[in-house]
Every structure is written in C-alpha cells, then in structure tokens.
Amino acid sequence: DGGITQSPKYLFRKEGQNVTLSCEQNLNHDAMYWYRQDPGQGLRLIYYSQIVNDFQKGDIAEGYSVSREKKESFPLTVTSAQKNPTAFYLCASKMTRPGGYNSPLHFGNGTRLTVT
Amino acid sequence: AQSVTQPDIHITVSEGASLELRCNYSYGATPYLFWYVQSPGQGLQLLLKYFSGDTLVQGIKGFEAEFKRSQSSFNLRKPSVHWSDAAEYFCAVDPNAGKSTFGDGTTLTVKP
C-alpha cells in the first residue's frame, strides 16, 4: 500500500543538538510538507516543496532546514537555533498534477520530538 | 491571507446523538475546503472535501458537511455519533496555492 512513513515515532535529544526527522513517501506525489503541531494550536507549516531540488519557507521556518534531493524523501532538520523544538511533527504530501493543488493532503503518523 | 476558525475547542456528545462541528473561513474567493480527523498520536485522515458544485458533500464514516458561502462556513455534521468518533477534527482551507491553512481543531468526546 502507498503511504507516507515517518521515522522514528519518538525521538529524544539534548538541547543544543541538531536532529533530523525522516519522511518518505511512495505515492508519487510532487509536493511535500512539514507541519508542527502543538496542543491547542493546530498545524503550522514549517517548509514545503513542490518539486525536487526546490523548497520554500512556511510560516515558522526559523530554526529548521530541509532538503529535497529525491521525489520520495523530504527530511527535516531541527537545529539548535530552534528555541522551542519539543513538538509533534507531521509530514504530508499531495498530488499536484494533473488536477492542480486541489487534492487533499496525505499525512504520515508523525514524530514526537522531545528536547531536554 | 486565508484563515480558519473553529469556535469550539472541545465538544462532548452522547453516543447516538447528532453532531455539528463549526468551521468559518476567511478568503477572498471560494477556496477548497477540507475536514480531517486525527486520533491521538496519529496523523490526519481526510473525511471530506469541497471544491465546487453541490454544497452538501458526503464523506467517510457517515460524515457530511455543508458549504454556505453567505456565512463563510463549512460545518461538519453526523446524525448519530459512535464512540469510535472520539478524536480531534480539523477544518482546512487551500486557496489552490498548495499551502493549506488549518483551524486549531475541535476535540470530540463521546459519552456512553
């Protein structure tokens, strides 16, 4: 079955360390997204990529970085510059062709990052 | 910029009772509208979507939603709630630019 795989499900890091969250999809979707979810705040967009080797900042990109070297993969690095990194991180993808961007998002099951 | 408001943070209903979750959006034109559901510790799953045409859309698990342009609303309904419907529900708007904006969510508790 096609889907999005996020790993690991739980991640623990010490303050000051960079950490990379994995996101892989086999849906053949062009666009991929990273969202951060905090209690009571819904989902906030960190970065998104509409095509390989290209990505754009979302609403809360500071302290994060991404790469998109392959269509299937969109890893997110949480750097030591992110002031409050403890959160639930969700990766998503969507089909953008041939119908455009009106297709829904497909989500992975998330990674819960705890930084102490 | 678009925005989405879900006025109810938490709703409790009895099993078998009807349900309505409210969603209001702000956007200059008619956007693409979605409802997603999230179980604890999981990702989001699409319930239904509205693009154009019939303003009453049917989704999975017996849910439906009605688009009302005059009220900028897209409320989610279910005639009879089951205990397995307990979850968090998110309304989202996408203005066809690839960037969905989500409401803050409504947590549904189902009483036996």
PDB file of C-alpha atoms in Angstrom:
ATOM      1  CA  ASP A   1       0.000   0.000   0.000  1.00  0.00           C
ATOM      2  CA  GLY A   2       1.167   3.512  -0.778  1.00  0.00           C
ATOM      3  CA  GLY A   3       1.700   5.941   2.018  1.00  0.00           C
ATOM      4  CA  ILE A   4       3.986   8.203   3.993  1.00  0.00           C
ATOM      5  CA  THR A   5       6.455   6.827   6.502  1.00  0.00           C
ATOM      6  CA  GLN A   6       7.872   8.977   9.252  1.00  0.00           C
ATOM      7  CA  SER A   7      10.627   7.723  11.482  1.00  0.00           C
ATOM      8  CA  PRO A   8      11.265   7.435  14.288  1.00  0.00           C
ATOM      9  CA  LYS A   9       7.927   7.717  16.078  1.00  0.00           C
ATOM     10  CA  TYR A  10       9.581   9.061  19.245  1.00  0.00           C
ATOM     11  CA  LEU A  11      12.843  10.998  19.364  1.00  0.00           C
ATOM     12  CA  PHE A  12      14.707  12.358  22.365  1.00  0.00           C
ATOM     13  CA  ARG A  13      17.580  14.819  22.152  1.00  0.00           C
ATOM     14  CA  LYS A  14      19.600  17.039  24.389  1.00  0.00           C
ATOM     15  CA  GLU A  15      19.370  20.787  23.990  1.00  0.00           C
ATOM     16  CA  GLY A  16      21.966  22.126  21.564  1.00  0.00           C
ATOM     17  CA  GLN A  17      21.974  19.084  19.287  1.00  0.00           C
ATOM     18  CA  ASN A  18      20.673  19.073  15.749  1.00  0.00           C
ATOM     19  CA  VAL A  19      18.259  16.269  14.891  1.00  0.00           C
ATOM     20  CA  THR A  20      16.878  15.039  11.561  1.00  0.00           C
ATOM     21  CA  LEU A  21      13.385  13.656  11.110  1.00  0.00           C
ATOM     22  CA  SER A  22      12.782  11.299   8.234  1.00  0.00           C
ATOM     23  CA  CYS A  23       9.852  11.410   5.806  1.00  0.00           C
ATOM     24  CA  GLU A  24       9.488   9.005   2.866  1.00  0.00           C
ATOM     25  CA  GLN A  25       6.526   8.644   0.511  1.00  0.00           C
ATOM     26  CA  ASN A  26       5.739   6.124  -2.220  1.00  0.00           C
ATOM     27  CA  LEU A  27       2.638   7.885  -3.521  1.00  0.00           C
ATOM     28  CA  ASN A  28       4.492   9.524  -6.413  1.00  0.00           C
ATOM     29  CA  HIS A  29       3.405  12.938  -5.137  1.00  0.00           C
ATOM     30  CA  ASP A  30       5.322  16.004  -6.237  1.00  0.00           C
ATOM     31  CA  ALA A  31       4.565  18.224  -3.251  1.00  0.00           C
ATOM     32  CA  MET A  32       5.661  17.524   0.303  1.00  0.00           C
ATOM     33  CA  TYR A  33       5.128  19.458   3.522  1.00  0.00           C
ATOM     34  CA  TRP A  34       6.291  19.639   7.115  1.00  0.00           C
ATOM     35  CA  TYR A  35       3.898  20.774   9.829  1.00  0.00           C
ATOM     36  CA  ARG A  36       4.434  21.324  13.519  1.00  0.00           C
ATOM     37  CA  GLN A  37       1.608  20.567  15.932  1.00  0.00           C
ATOM     38  CA  ASP A  38       1.408  21.920  19.456  1.00  0.00           C
ATOM     39  CA  PRO A  39      -1.541  21.406  21.820  1.00  0.00           C
ATOM     40  CA  GLY A  40      -4.347  23.838  21.068  1.00  0.00           C
ATOM     41  CA  GLN A  41      -2.535  25.439  18.142  1.00  0.00           C
ATOM     42  CA  GLY A  42      -3.497  23.292  15.199  1.00  0.00           C
ATOM     43  CA  LEU A  43      -0.951  22.679  12.481  1.00  0.00           C
ATOM     44  CA  ARG A  44       1.624  25.266  11.457  1.00  0.00           C
ATOM     45  CA  LEU A  45       3.574  24.991   8.200  1.00  0.00           C
ATOM     46  CA  ILE A  46       7.359  24.811   8.544  1.00  0.00           C
ATOM     47  CA  TYR A  47       8.590  24.139   4.994  1.00  0.00           C
ATOM     48  CA  TYR A  48       7.161  22.802   1.783  1.00  0.00           C
ATOM     49  CA  SER A  49       8.498  21.560  -1.521  1.00  0.00           C
ATOM     50  CA  GLN A  50       6.580  21.476  -4.775  1.00  0.00           C
ATOM     51  CA  ILE A  51       9.296  19.779  -6.816  1.00  0.00           C
ATOM     52  CA  VAL A  52      12.635  18.071  -6.374  1.00  0.00           C
ATOM     53  CA  ASN A  53      15.558  20.382  -5.531  1.00  0.00           C
ATOM     54  CA  ASP A  54      13.241  23.241  -4.610  1.00  0.00           C
ATOM     55  CA  PHE A  55      11.577  24.211  -1.340  1.00  0.00           C
ATOM     56  CA  GLN A  56      10.014  27.244   0.320  1.00  0.00           C
ATOM     57  CA  LYS A  57       9.713  28.509   3.858  1.00  0.00           C
ATOM     58  CA  GLY A  58       6.403  28.215   5.572  1.00  0.00           C
ATOM     59  CA  ASP A  59       5.093  30.277   8.450  1.00  0.00           C
ATOM     60  CA  ILE A  60       7.534  29.092  11.116  1.00  0.00           C
ATOM     61  CA  ALA A  61      10.762  28.142   9.277  1.00  0.00           C
ATOM     62  CA  GLU A  62      13.243  29.708  11.717  1.00  0.00           C
ATOM     63  CA  GLY A  63      15.454  27.084  13.320  1.00  0.00           C
ATOM     64  CA  TYR A  64      14.593  24.402  10.761  1.00  0.00           C
ATOM     65  CA  SER A  65      16.132  23.237   7.497  1.00  0.00           C
ATOM     66  CA  VAL A  66      15.087  20.783   4.784  1.00  0.00           C
ATOM     67  CA  SER A  67      16.355  19.171   1.618  1.00  0.00           C
ATOM     68  CA  ARG A  68      14.591  17.602  -1.346  1.00  0.00           C
ATOM     69  CA  GLU A  69      17.138  15.607  -3.306  1.00  0.00           C
ATOM     70  CA  LYS A  70      14.693  12.846  -4.215  1.00  0.00           C
ATOM     71  CA  LYS A  71      10.996  12.936  -5.007  1.00  0.00           C
ATOM     72  CA  GLU A  72      10.303  10.333  -2.320  1.00  0.00           C
ATOM     73  CA  SER A  73      12.173  11.957   0.531  1.00  0.00           C
ATOM     74  CA  PHE A  74      11.858  15.236   2.436  1.00  0.00           C
ATOM     75  CA  PRO A  75      13.900  15.166   5.662  1.00  0.00           C
ATOM     76  CA  LEU A  76      13.553  17.914   8.256  1.00  0.00           C
ATOM     77  CA  THR A  77      16.454  19.022  10.452  1.00  0.00           C
ATOM     78  CA  VAL A  78      15.637  20.718  13.720  1.00  0.00           C
ATOM     79  CA  THR A  79      18.663  22.819  14.541  1.00  0.00           C
ATOM     80  CA  SER A  80      19.919  24.121  17.857  1.00  0.00           C
ATOM     81  CA  ALA A  81      18.643  27.547  16.782  1.00  0.00           C
ATOM     82  CA  GLN A  82      15.028  26.429  17.209  1.00  0.00           C
ATOM     83  CA  LYS A  83      14.083  27.877  20.577  1.00  0.00           C
ATOM     84  CA  ASN A  84      11.260  25.507  21.453  1.00  0.00           C
ATOM     85  CA  PRO A  85      11.691  22.297  19.442  1.00  0.00           C
ATOM     86  CA  THR A  86       9.635  19.926  21.577  1.00  0.00           C
ATOM     87  CA  ALA A  87       6.538  19.181  19.496  1.00  0.00           C
ATOM     88  CA  PHE A  88       4.731  16.686  17.286  1.00  0.00           C
ATOM     89  CA  TYR A  89       5.951  16.882  13.673  1.00  0.00           C
ATOM     90  CA  LEU A  90       3.817  15.797  10.754  1.00  0.00           C
ATOM     91  CA  CYS A  91       4.919  15.215   7.194  1.00  0.00           C
ATOM     92  CA  ALA A  92       2.400  15.335   4.365  1.00  0.00           C
ATOM     93  CA  SER A  93       2.263  15.093   0.602  1.00  0.00           C
ATOM     94  CA  LYS A  94      -0.195  15.847  -2.127  1.00  0.00           C
ATOM     95  CA  MET A  95      -0.726  15.197  -5.789  1.00  0.00           C
ATOM     96  CA  THR A  96      -0.319  18.357  -7.833  1.00  0.00           C
ATOM     97  CA  ARG A  97      -0.729  17.033 -11.359  1.00  0.00           C
ATOM     98  CA  PRO A  98      -2.784  16.822 -13.450  1.00  0.00           C
ATOM     99  CA  GLY A  99      -5.529  18.477 -11.368  1.00  0.00           C
ATOM    100  CA  GLY A 100      -3.579  21.184  -9.660  1.00  0.00           C
ATOM    101  CA  TYR A 101      -3.357  21.772  -5.938  1.00  0.00           C
ATOM    102  CA  ASN A 102      -6.962  20.968  -5.036  1.00  0.00           C
ATOM    103  CA  SER A 103      -6.196  17.442  -3.944  1.00  0.00           C
ATOM    104  CA  PRO A 104      -6.109  16.668  -0.233  1.00  0.00           C
ATOM    105  CA  LEU A 105      -3.035  16.187   1.924  1.00  0.00           C
ATOM    106  CA  HIS A 106      -1.879  12.701   2.841  1.00  0.00           C
ATOM    107  CA  PHE A 107      -0.213  12.536   6.250  1.00  0.00           C
ATOM    108  CA  GLY A 108       2.329  10.333   7.937  1.00  0.00           C
ATOM    109  CA  ASN A 109       1.819   9.218  11.528  1.00  0.00           C
ATOM    110  CA  GLY A 110       4.151  11.827  12.934  1.00  0.00           C
ATOM    111  CA  THR A 111       7.313  12.029  15.022  1.00  0.00           C
ATOM    112  CA  ARG A 112       7.136  13.237  18.597  1.00  0.00           C
ATOM    113  CA  LEU A 113      10.348  15.098  19.411  1.00  0.00           C
ATOM    114  CA  THR A 114      11.322  15.824  22.987  1.00  0.00           C
ATOM    115  CA  VAL A 115      14.305  18.043  23.692  1.00  0.00           C
ATOM    116  CA  THR A 116      15.589  18.359  27.258  1.00  0.00           C
TER     117      THR A 116
ATOM    118  CA  ALA B   1      -4.169  35.681   3.671  1.00  0.00           C
ATOM    119  CA  GLN B   2      -6.656  32.949   4.364  1.00  0.00           C
ATOM    120  CA  SER B   3      -7.637  31.896   7.874  1.00  0.00           C
ATOM    121  CA  VAL B   4      -9.802  29.266   9.503  1.00  0.00           C
ATOM    122  CA  THR B   5     -11.692  29.497  12.782  1.00  0.00           C
ATOM    123  CA  GLN B   6     -13.074  26.563  14.695  1.00  0.00           C
ATOM    124  CA  PRO B   7     -15.003  28.232  17.522  1.00  0.00           C
ATOM    125  CA  ASP B   8     -15.411  25.136  19.670  1.00  0.00           C
ATOM    126  CA  ILE B   9     -12.243  23.825  21.311  1.00  0.00           C
ATOM    127  CA  HIS B  10     -13.978  20.875  22.928  1.00  0.00           C
ATOM    128  CA  ILE B  11     -17.391  19.267  22.366  1.00  0.00           C
ATOM    129  CA  THR B  12     -18.969  16.416  24.307  1.00  0.00           C
ATOM    130  CA  VAL B  13     -21.918  14.448  22.921  1.00  0.00           C
ATOM    131  CA  SER B  14     -23.668  11.271  23.958  1.00  0.00           C
ATOM    132  CA  GLU B  15     -23.337   8.201  21.798  1.00  0.00           C
ATOM    133  CA  GLY B  16     -26.171   8.142  19.285  1.00  0.00           C
ATOM    134  CA  ALA B  17     -26.715  11.896  19.422  1.00  0.00           C
ATOM    135  CA  SER B  18     -26.221  14.176  16.461  1.00  0.00           C
ATOM    136  CA  LEU B  19     -23.076  16.231  15.990  1.00  0.00           C
ATOM    137  CA  GLU B  20     -22.208  19.525  14.355  1.00  0.00           C
ATOM    138  CA  LEU B  21     -18.686  20.974  14.352  1.00  0.00           C
ATOM    139  CA  ARG B  22     -18.359  24.548  13.214  1.00  0.00           C
ATOM    140  CA  CYS B  23     -15.817  25.978  10.790  1.00  0.00           C
ATOM    141  CA  ASN B  24     -15.580  29.518   9.463  1.00  0.00           C
ATOM    142  CA  TYR B  25     -13.043  30.626   6.904  1.00  0.00           C
ATOM    143  CA  SER B  26     -11.743  33.872   5.587  1.00  0.00           C
ATOM    144  CA  TYR B  27     -10.713  34.069   1.955  1.00  0.00           C
ATOM    145  CA  GLY B  28     -11.458  36.366  -0.959  1.00  0.00           C
ATOM    146  CA  ALA B  29     -12.811  33.750  -3.323  1.00  0.00           C
ATOM    147  CA  THR B  30     -14.265  30.295  -2.908  1.00  0.00           C
ATOM    148  CA  PRO B  31     -11.445  28.156  -1.559  1.00  0.00           C
ATOM    149  CA  TYR B  32     -11.008  24.447  -1.472  1.00  0.00           C
ATOM    150  CA  LEU B  33     -12.251  23.218   1.906  1.00  0.00           C
ATOM    151  CA  PHE B  34     -11.401  20.073   3.814  1.00  0.00           C
ATOM    152  CA  TRP B  35     -12.206  18.301   7.053  1.00  0.00           C
ATOM    153  CA  TYR B  36      -9.619  15.967   8.572  1.00  0.00           C
ATOM    154  CA  VAL B  37      -9.751  13.726  11.644  1.00  0.00           C
ATOM    155  CA  GLN B  38      -6.862  12.840  13.942  1.00  0.00           C
ATOM    156  CA  SER B  39      -6.722  10.072  16.531  1.00  0.00           C
ATOM    157  CA  PRO B  40      -4.264  10.549  19.418  1.00  0.00           C
ATOM    158  CA  GLY B  41      -0.644  10.169  18.356  1.00  0.00           C
ATOM    159  CA  GLN B  42      -1.564   9.671  14.715  1.00  0.00           C
ATOM    160  CA  GLY B  43      -1.537  11.630  11.504  1.00  0.00           C
ATOM    161  CA  LEU B  44      -4.576  13.276   9.946  1.00  0.00           C
ATOM    162  CA  GLN B  45      -7.044  11.443   7.735  1.00  0.00           C
ATOM    163  CA  LEU B  46      -9.275  13.128   5.178  1.00  0.00           C
ATOM    164  CA  LEU B  47     -13.005  12.995   5.985  1.00  0.00           C
ATOM    165  CA  LEU B  48     -14.339  15.025   3.066  1.00  0.00           C
ATOM    166  CA  LYS B  49     -13.616  17.903   0.725  1.00  0.00           C
ATOM    167  CA  TYR B  50     -15.431  20.643  -1.153  1.00  0.00           C
ATOM    168  CA  PHE B  51     -14.255  22.195  -4.399  1.00  0.00           C
ATOM    169  CA  SER B  52     -17.366  23.318  -6.239  1.00  0.00           C
ATOM    170  CA  GLY B  53     -20.865  22.254  -7.193  1.00  0.00           C
ATOM    171  CA  ASP B  54     -23.270  20.713  -4.691  1.00  0.00           C
ATOM    172  CA  THR B  55     -22.836  22.497  -1.396  1.00  0.00           C
ATOM    173  CA  LEU B  56     -23.617  19.387   0.656  1.00  0.00           C
ATOM    174  CA  VAL B  57     -20.756  16.919   0.477  1.00  0.00           C
ATOM    175  CA  GLN B  58     -20.627  13.407   1.805  1.00  0.00           C
ATOM    176  CA  GLY B  59     -17.547  11.899   3.364  1.00  0.00           C
ATOM    177  CA  ILE B  60     -16.338   8.740   5.007  1.00  0.00           C
ATOM    178  CA  LYS B  61     -17.653   7.280   8.274  1.00  0.00           C
ATOM    179  CA  GLY B  62     -21.101   8.828   7.761  1.00  0.00           C
ATOM    180  CA  PHE B  63     -19.946  12.456   7.957  1.00  0.00           C
ATOM    181  CA  GLU B  64     -21.247  15.267   5.770  1.00  0.00           C
ATOM    182  CA  ALA B  65     -20.518  18.975   5.517  1.00  0.00           C
ATOM    183  CA  GLU B  66     -22.371  21.923   4.085  1.00  0.00           C
ATOM    184  CA  PHE B  67     -20.701  24.872   2.392  1.00  0.00           C
ATOM    185  CA  LYS B  68     -22.511  28.172   2.956  1.00  0.00           C
ATOM    186  CA  ARG B  69     -20.917  30.980   1.007  1.00  0.00           C
ATOM    187  CA  SER B  70     -23.032  33.706   2.628  1.00  0.00           C
ATOM    188  CA  GLN B  71     -21.817  32.660   6.070  1.00  0.00           C
ATOM    189  CA  SER B  72     -18.269  31.652   5.040  1.00  0.00           C
ATOM    190  CA  SER B  73     -18.893  28.393   6.829  1.00  0.00           C
ATOM    191  CA  PHE B  74     -18.227  24.724   6.226  1.00  0.00           C
ATOM    192  CA  ASN B  75     -19.769  22.893   9.174  1.00  0.00           C
ATOM    193  CA  LEU B  76     -19.303  19.164   9.693  1.00  0.00           C
ATOM    194  CA  ARG B  77     -22.265  17.015  10.728  1.00  0.00           C
ATOM    195  CA  LYS B  78     -23.093  13.456  11.646  1.00  0.00           C
ATOM    196  CA  PRO B  79     -26.615  12.277  12.510  1.00  0.00           C
ATOM    197  CA  SER B  80     -25.613   9.638  15.064  1.00  0.00           C
ATOM    198  CA  VAL B  81     -22.236   9.626  16.773  1.00  0.00           C
ATOM    199  CA  HIS B  82     -20.409   6.404  17.627  1.00  0.00           C
ATOM    200  CA  TRP B  83     -17.866   6.021  20.433  1.00  0.00           C
ATOM    201  CA  SER B  84     -15.160   5.467  17.791  1.00  0.00           C
ATOM    202  CA  ASP B  85     -15.745   9.024  16.504  1.00  0.00           C
ATOM    203  CA  ALA B  86     -13.949  10.450  19.539  1.00  0.00           C
ATOM    204  CA  ALA B  87     -10.959  12.284  18.071  1.00  0.00           C
ATOM    205  CA  GLU B  88      -9.739  15.727  17.086  1.00  0.00           C
ATOM    206  CA  TYR B  89     -11.223  17.323  13.995  1.00  0.00           C
ATOM    207  CA  PHE B  90      -9.561  19.920  11.807  1.00  0.00           C
ATOM    208  CA  CYS B  91     -11.028  22.170   9.170  1.00  0.00           C
ATOM    209  CA  ALA B  92      -8.626  23.395   6.476  1.00  0.00           C
ATOM    210  CA  VAL B  93      -8.696  25.807   3.561  1.00  0.00           C
ATOM    211  CA  ASP B  94      -6.483  25.668   0.481  1.00  0.00           C
ATOM    212  CA  PRO B  95      -6.618  28.573  -1.975  1.00  0.00           C
ATOM    213  CA  ASN B  96      -5.088  26.424  -4.734  1.00  0.00           C
ATOM    214  CA  ALA B  97      -1.595  27.590  -3.928  1.00  0.00           C
ATOM    215  CA  GLY B  98      -0.597  24.337  -2.323  1.00  0.00           C
ATOM    216  CA  LYS B  99      -0.484  25.723   1.218  1.00  0.00           C
ATOM    217  CA  SER B 100      -3.317  24.565   3.423  1.00  0.00           C
ATOM    218  CA  THR B 101      -4.241  26.606   6.476  1.00  0.00           C
ATOM    219  CA  PHE B 102      -5.724  24.701   9.389  1.00  0.00           C
ATOM    220  CA  GLY B 103      -8.031  25.677  12.211  1.00  0.00           C
ATOM    221  CA  ASP B 104      -6.956  24.984  15.772  1.00  0.00           C
ATOM    222  CA  GLY B 105      -9.091  21.866  15.929  1.00  0.00           C
ATOM    223  CA  THR B 106     -12.091  20.638  17.899  1.00  0.00           C
ATOM    224  CA  THR B 107     -11.724  17.730  20.289  1.00  0.00           C
ATOM    225  CA  LEU B 108     -14.764  15.465  20.354  1.00  0.00           C
ATOM    226  CA  THR B 109     -15.557  13.390  23.427  1.00  0.00           C
ATOM    227  CA  VAL B 110     -18.317  10.773  23.190  1.00  0.00           C
ATOM    228  CA  LYS B 111     -20.191   9.817  26.369  1.00  0.00           C
ATOM    229  CA  PRO B 112     -21.556   6.270  26.638  1.00  0.00           C
TER     230      PRO B 112
END
